[in-house]
PDB file of C-alpha atoms in Angstrom:
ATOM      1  CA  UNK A   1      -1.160   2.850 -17.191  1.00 57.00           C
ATOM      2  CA  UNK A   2       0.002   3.523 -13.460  1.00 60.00           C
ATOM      3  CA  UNK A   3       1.291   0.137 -13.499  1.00 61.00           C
ATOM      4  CA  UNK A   4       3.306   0.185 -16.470  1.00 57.00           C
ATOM      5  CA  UNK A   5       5.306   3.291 -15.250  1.00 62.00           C
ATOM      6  CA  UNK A   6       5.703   1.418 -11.685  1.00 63.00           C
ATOM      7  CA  UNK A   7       7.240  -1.240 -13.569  1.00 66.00           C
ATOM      8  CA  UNK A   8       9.857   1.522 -15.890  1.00 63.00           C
ATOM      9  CA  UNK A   9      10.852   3.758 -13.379  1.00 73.00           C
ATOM     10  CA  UNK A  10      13.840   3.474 -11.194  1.00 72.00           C
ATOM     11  CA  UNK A  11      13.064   2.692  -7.474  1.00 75.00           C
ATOM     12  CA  UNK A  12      14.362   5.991  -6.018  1.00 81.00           C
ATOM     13  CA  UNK A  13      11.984   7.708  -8.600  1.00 76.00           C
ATOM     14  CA  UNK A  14       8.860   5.253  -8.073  1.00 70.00           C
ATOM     15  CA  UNK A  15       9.238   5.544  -4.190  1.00 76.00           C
ATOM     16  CA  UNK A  16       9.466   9.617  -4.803  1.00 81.00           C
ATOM     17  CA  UNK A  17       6.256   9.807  -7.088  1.00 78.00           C
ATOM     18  CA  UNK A  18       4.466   6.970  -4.395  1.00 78.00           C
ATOM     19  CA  UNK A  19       4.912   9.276  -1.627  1.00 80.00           C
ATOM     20  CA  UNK A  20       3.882  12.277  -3.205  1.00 83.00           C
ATOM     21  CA  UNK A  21       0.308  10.769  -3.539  1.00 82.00           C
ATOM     22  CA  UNK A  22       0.573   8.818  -0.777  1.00 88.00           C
ATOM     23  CA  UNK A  23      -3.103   9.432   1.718  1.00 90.00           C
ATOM     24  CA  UNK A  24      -0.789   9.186   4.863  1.00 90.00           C
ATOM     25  CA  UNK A  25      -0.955  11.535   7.629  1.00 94.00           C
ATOM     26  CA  UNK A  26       1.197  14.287   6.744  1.00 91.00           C
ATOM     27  CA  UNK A  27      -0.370  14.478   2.888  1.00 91.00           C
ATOM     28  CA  UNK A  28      -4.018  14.030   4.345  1.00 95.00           C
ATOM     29  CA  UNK A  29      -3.633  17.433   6.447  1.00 94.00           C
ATOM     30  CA  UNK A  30      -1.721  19.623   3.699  1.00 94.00           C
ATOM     31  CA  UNK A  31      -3.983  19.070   0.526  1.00 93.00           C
ATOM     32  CA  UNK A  32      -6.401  16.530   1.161  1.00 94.00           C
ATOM     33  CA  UNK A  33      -8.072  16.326  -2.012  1.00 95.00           C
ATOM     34  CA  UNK A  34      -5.065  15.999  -4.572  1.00 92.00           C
ATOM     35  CA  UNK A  35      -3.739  12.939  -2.668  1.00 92.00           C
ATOM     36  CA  UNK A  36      -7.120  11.428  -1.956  1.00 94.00           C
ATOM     37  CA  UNK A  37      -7.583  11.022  -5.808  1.00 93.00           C
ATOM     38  CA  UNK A  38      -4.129  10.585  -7.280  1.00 88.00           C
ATOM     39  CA  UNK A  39      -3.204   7.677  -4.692  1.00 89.00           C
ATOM     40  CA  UNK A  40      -6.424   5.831  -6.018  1.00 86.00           C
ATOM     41  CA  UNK A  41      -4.771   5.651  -9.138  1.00 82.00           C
ATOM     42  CA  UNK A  42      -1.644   3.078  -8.217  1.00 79.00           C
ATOM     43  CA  UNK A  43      -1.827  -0.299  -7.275  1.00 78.00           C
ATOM     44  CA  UNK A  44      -0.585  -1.266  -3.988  1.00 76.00           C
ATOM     45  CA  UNK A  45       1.259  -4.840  -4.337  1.00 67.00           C
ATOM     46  CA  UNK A  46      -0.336  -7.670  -5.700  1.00 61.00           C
ATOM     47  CA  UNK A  47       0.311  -7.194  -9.473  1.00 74.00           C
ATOM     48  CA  UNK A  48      -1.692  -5.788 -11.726  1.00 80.00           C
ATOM     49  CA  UNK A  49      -2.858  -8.935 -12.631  1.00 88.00           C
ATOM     50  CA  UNK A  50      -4.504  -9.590  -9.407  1.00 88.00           C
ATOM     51  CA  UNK A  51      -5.975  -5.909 -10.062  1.00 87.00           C
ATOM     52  CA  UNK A  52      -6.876  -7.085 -13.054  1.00 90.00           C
ATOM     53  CA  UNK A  53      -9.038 -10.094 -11.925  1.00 94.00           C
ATOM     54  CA  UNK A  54     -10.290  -8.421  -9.053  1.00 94.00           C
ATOM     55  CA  UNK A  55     -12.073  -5.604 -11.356  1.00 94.00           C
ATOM     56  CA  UNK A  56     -13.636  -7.884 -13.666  1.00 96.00           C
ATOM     57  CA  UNK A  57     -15.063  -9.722 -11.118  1.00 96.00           C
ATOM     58  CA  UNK A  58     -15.976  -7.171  -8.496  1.00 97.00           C
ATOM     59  CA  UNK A  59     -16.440  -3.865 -10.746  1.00 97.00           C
ATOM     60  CA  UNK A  60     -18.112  -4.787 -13.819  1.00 97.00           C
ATOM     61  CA  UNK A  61     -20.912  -6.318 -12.420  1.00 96.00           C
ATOM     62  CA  UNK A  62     -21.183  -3.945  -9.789  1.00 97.00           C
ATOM     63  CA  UNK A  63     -20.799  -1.111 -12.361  1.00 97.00           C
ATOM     64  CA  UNK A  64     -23.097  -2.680 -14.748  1.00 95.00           C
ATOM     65  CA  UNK A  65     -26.013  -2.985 -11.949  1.00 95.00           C
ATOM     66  CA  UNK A  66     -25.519   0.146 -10.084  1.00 95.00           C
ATOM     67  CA  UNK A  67     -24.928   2.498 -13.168  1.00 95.00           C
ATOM     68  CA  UNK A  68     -21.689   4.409 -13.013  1.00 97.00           C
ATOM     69  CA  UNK A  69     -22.709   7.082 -10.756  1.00 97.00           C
ATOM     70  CA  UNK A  70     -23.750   4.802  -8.032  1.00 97.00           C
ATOM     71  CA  UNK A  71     -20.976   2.786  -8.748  1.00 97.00           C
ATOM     72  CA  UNK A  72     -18.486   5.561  -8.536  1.00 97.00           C
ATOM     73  CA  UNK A  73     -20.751   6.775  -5.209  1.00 98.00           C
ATOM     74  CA  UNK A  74     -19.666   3.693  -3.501  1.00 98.00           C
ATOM     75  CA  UNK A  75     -15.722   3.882  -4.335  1.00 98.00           C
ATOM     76  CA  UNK A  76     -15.136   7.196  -3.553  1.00 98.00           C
ATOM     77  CA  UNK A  77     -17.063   6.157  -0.396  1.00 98.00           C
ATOM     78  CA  UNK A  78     -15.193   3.487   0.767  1.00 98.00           C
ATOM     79  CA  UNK A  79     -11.893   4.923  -0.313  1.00 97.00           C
ATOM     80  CA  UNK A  80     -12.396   8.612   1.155  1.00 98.00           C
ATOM     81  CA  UNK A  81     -14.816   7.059   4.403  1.00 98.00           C
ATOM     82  CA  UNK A  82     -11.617   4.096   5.114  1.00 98.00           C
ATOM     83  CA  UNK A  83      -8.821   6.590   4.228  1.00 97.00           C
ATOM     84  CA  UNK A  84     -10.025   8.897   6.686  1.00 97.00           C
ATOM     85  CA  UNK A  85     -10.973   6.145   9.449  1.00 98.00           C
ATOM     86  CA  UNK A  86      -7.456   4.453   9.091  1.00 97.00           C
ATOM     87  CA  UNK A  87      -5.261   7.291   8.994  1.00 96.00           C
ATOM     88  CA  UNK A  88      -7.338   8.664  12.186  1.00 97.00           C
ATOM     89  CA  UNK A  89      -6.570   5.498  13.760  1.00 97.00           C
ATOM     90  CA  UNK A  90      -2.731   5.691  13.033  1.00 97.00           C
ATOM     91  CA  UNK A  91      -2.964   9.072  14.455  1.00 97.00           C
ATOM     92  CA  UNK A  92      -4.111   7.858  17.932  1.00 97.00           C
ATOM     93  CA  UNK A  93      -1.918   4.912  17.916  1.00 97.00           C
ATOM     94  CA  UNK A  94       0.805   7.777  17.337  1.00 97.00           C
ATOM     95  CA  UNK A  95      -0.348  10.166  19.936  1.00 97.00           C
ATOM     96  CA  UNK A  96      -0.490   7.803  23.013  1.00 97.00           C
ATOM     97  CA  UNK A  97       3.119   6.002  21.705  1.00 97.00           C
ATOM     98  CA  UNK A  98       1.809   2.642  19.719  1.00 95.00           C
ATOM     99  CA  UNK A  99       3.309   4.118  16.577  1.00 95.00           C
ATOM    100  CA  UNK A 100       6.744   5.765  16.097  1.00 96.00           C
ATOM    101  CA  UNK A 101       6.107   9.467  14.942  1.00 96.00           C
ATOM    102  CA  UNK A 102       7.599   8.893  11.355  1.00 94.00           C
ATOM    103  CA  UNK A 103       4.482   7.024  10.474  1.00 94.00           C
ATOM    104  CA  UNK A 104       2.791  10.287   9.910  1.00 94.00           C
ATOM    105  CA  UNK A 105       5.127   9.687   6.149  1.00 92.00           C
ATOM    106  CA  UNK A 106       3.727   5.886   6.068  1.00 90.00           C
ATOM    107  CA  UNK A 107       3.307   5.274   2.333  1.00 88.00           C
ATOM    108  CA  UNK A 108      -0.772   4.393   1.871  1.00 88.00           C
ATOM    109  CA  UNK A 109      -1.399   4.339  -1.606  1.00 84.00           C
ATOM    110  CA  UNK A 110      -4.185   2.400  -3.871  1.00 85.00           C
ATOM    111  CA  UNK A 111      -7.457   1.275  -5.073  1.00 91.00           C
ATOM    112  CA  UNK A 112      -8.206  -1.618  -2.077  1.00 94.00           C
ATOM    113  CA  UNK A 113     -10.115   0.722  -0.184  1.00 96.00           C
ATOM    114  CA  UNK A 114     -12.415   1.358  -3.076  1.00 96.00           C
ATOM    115  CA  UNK A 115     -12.486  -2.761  -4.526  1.00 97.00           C
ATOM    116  CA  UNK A 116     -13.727  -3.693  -0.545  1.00 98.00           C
ATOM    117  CA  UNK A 117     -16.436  -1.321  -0.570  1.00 99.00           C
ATOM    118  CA  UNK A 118     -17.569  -2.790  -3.773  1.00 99.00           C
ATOM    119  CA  UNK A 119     -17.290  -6.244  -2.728  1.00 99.00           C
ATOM    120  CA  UNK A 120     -18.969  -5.643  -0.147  1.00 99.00           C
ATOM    121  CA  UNK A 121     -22.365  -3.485  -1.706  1.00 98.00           C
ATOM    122  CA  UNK A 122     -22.343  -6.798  -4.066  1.00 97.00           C
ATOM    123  CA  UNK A 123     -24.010  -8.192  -1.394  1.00 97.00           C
ATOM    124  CA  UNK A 124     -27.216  -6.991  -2.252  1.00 96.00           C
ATOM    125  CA  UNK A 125     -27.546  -7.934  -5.738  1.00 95.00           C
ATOM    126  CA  UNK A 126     -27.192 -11.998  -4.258  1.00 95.00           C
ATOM    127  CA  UNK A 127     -30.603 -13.223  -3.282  1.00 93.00           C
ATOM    128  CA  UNK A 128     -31.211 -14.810   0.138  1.00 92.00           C
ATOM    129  CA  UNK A 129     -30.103 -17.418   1.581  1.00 93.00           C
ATOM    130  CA  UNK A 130     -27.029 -17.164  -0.784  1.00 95.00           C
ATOM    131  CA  UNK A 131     -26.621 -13.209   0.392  1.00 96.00           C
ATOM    132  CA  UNK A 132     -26.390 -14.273   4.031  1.00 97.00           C
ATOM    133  CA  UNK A 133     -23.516 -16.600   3.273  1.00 97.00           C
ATOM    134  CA  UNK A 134     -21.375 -13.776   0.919  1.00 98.00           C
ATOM    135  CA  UNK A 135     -21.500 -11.062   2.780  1.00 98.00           C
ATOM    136  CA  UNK A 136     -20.712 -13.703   6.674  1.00 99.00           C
ATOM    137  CA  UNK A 137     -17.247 -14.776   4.268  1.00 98.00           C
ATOM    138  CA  UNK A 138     -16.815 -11.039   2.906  1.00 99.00           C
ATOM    139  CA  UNK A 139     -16.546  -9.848   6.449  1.00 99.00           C
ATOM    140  CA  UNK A 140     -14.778 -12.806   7.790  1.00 99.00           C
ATOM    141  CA  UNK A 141     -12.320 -12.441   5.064  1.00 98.00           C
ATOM    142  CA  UNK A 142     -11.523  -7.909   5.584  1.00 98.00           C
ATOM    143  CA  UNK A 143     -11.988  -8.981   9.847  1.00 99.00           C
ATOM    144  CA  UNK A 144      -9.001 -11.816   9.897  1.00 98.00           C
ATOM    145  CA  UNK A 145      -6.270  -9.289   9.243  1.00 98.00           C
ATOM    146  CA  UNK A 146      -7.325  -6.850  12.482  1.00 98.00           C
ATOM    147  CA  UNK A 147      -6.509 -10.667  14.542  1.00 98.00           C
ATOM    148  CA  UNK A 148      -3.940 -11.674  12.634  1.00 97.00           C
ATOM    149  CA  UNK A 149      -1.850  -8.221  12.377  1.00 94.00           C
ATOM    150  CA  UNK A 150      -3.731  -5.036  13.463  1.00 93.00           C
ATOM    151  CA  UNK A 151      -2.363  -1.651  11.297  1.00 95.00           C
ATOM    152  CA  UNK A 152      -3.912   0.631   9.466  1.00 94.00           C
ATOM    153  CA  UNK A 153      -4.191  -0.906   6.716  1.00 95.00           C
ATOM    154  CA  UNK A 154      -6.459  -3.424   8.451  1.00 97.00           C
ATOM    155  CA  UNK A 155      -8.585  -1.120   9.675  1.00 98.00           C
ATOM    156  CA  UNK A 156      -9.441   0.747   6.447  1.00 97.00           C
ATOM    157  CA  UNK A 157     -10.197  -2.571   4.454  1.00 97.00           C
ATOM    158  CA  UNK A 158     -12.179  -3.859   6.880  1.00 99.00           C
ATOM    159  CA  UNK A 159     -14.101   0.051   7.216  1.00 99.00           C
ATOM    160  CA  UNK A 160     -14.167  -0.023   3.799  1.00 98.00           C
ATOM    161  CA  UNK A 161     -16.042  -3.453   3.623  1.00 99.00           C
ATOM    162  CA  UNK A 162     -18.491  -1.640   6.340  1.00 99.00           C
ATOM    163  CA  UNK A 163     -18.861   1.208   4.214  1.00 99.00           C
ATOM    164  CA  UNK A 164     -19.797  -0.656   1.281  1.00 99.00           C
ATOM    165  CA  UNK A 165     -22.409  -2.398   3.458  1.00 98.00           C
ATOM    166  CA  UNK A 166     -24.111   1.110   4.416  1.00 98.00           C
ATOM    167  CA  UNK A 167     -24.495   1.771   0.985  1.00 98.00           C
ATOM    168  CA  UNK A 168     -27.605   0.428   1.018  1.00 96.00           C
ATOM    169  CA  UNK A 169     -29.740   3.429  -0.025  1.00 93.00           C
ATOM    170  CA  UNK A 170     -27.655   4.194  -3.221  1.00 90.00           C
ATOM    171  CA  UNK A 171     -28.788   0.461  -4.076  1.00 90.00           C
ATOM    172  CA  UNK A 172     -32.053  -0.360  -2.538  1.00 82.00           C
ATOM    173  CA  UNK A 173     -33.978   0.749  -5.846  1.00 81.00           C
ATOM    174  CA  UNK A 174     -32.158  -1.735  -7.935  1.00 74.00           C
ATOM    175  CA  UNK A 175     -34.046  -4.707  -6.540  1.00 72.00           C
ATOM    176  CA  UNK A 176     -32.985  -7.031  -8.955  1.00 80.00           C
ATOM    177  CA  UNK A 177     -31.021  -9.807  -7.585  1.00 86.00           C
ATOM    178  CA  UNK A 178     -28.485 -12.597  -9.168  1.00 88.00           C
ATOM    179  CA  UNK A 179     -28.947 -16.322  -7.781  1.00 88.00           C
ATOM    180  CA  UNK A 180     -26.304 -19.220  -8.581  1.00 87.00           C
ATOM    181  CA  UNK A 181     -28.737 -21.604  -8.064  1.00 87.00           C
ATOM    182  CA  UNK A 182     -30.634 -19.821 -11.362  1.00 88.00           C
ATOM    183  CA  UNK A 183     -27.638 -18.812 -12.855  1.00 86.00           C
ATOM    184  CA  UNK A 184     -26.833 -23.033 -13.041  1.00 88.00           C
ATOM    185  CA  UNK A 185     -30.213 -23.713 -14.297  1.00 88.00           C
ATOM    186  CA  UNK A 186     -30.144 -20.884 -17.193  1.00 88.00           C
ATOM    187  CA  UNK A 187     -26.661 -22.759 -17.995  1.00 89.00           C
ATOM    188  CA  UNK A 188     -28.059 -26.081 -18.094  1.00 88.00           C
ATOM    189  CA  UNK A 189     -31.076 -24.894 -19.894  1.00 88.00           C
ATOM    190  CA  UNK A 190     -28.546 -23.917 -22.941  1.00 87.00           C
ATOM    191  CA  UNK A 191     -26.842 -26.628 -22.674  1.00 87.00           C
ATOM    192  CA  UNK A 192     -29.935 -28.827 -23.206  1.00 87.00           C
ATOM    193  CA  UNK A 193     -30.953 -26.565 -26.520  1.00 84.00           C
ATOM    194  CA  UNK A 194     -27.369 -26.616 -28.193  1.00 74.00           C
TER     195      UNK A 194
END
């Protein structure tokens, strides 16, 4: 829904009704907890296709495994946990002169936060070895950006990703776990029937 009025609204409008839920610095220390749920709500680049993609193959199967309230646990989470830890970075870069002072206004607005933490509590429902090899890319992949261009935004996907990881407890009781190598055999299995 979100992205259909991002697409219909003029840009002076969208850019208006962005920063009004926009987690930044400013909007984090006058009400907190309007912004920190409405700006979960709009996509952030990317398309909503990408969005799209990304859900079905991150939040479904997480959903479906965790339950929604566990599932939900971990979003809010990552996105409240890296929101926090990315604007408080900003804030020090601002204090000691690595960031101009209108940054406290920088527009940070989307669901990212949340998909990363999600990604990375996935990593418990792969079975060894295959686990050890998802979550070395998953971090490799959220840890490239704070090389390749350190900002806040860098920060919070890759302390999102961390946060996701120390879920742990909400998950620990779901033991179950998903193999590829098994998941190829079931398929060929079928296959062999039909």
């Amino acid at each position: 829904m979100t992205s259909v009025v991002m697409r219909n609204l003029p840009p002076e409008v969208l850019a208006r009704v962005l920063g009004d839920r926009s987690t930044n610095l400013h909007h984090l220390a006058e009400d907190p907890v309007r912004v920190l749920i409405s700006s979960a709500f709009w996509l952030a680049g990317g398309g909503w296709i990408t969005y799209f993609i990304s859900f079905n193959i991150f939040h479904v199967p997480a959903e479906r495994w965790l339950g929604t309230l566990r599932w939900l646990g971990v979003v809010v989470i990552a996105h409240v946990g890296a929101t926090y830890i990315s604007e408080g970075a900003l804030y020090w870069a601002i204090r000691h002169g690595h960031a101009p002072a209108s940054a406290v206004d920088t527009l940070d607005i989307g669901v990212s936060y949340g998909l990363a933490g999600v990604i990375a509590v996935l990593t418990y429902r792969i079975a060894p070895p295959w686990r050890y090899l998802y979550v070395t890319a998953v971090l490799a992949f959220f840890a490239v950006p704070l090389f390749v261009d350190l900002n806040f935004t860098a920060i919070g996907h890759f302390t999102a990703a961390l946060l996701g990881l120390g879920c742990y407890p909400l998950v620990r009781s779901h033991r179950s776990t998903w193999s590829p190598v098994e998941a190829v055999r079931r398929v060929r299995r079928r296959r062999a029937v039909s």
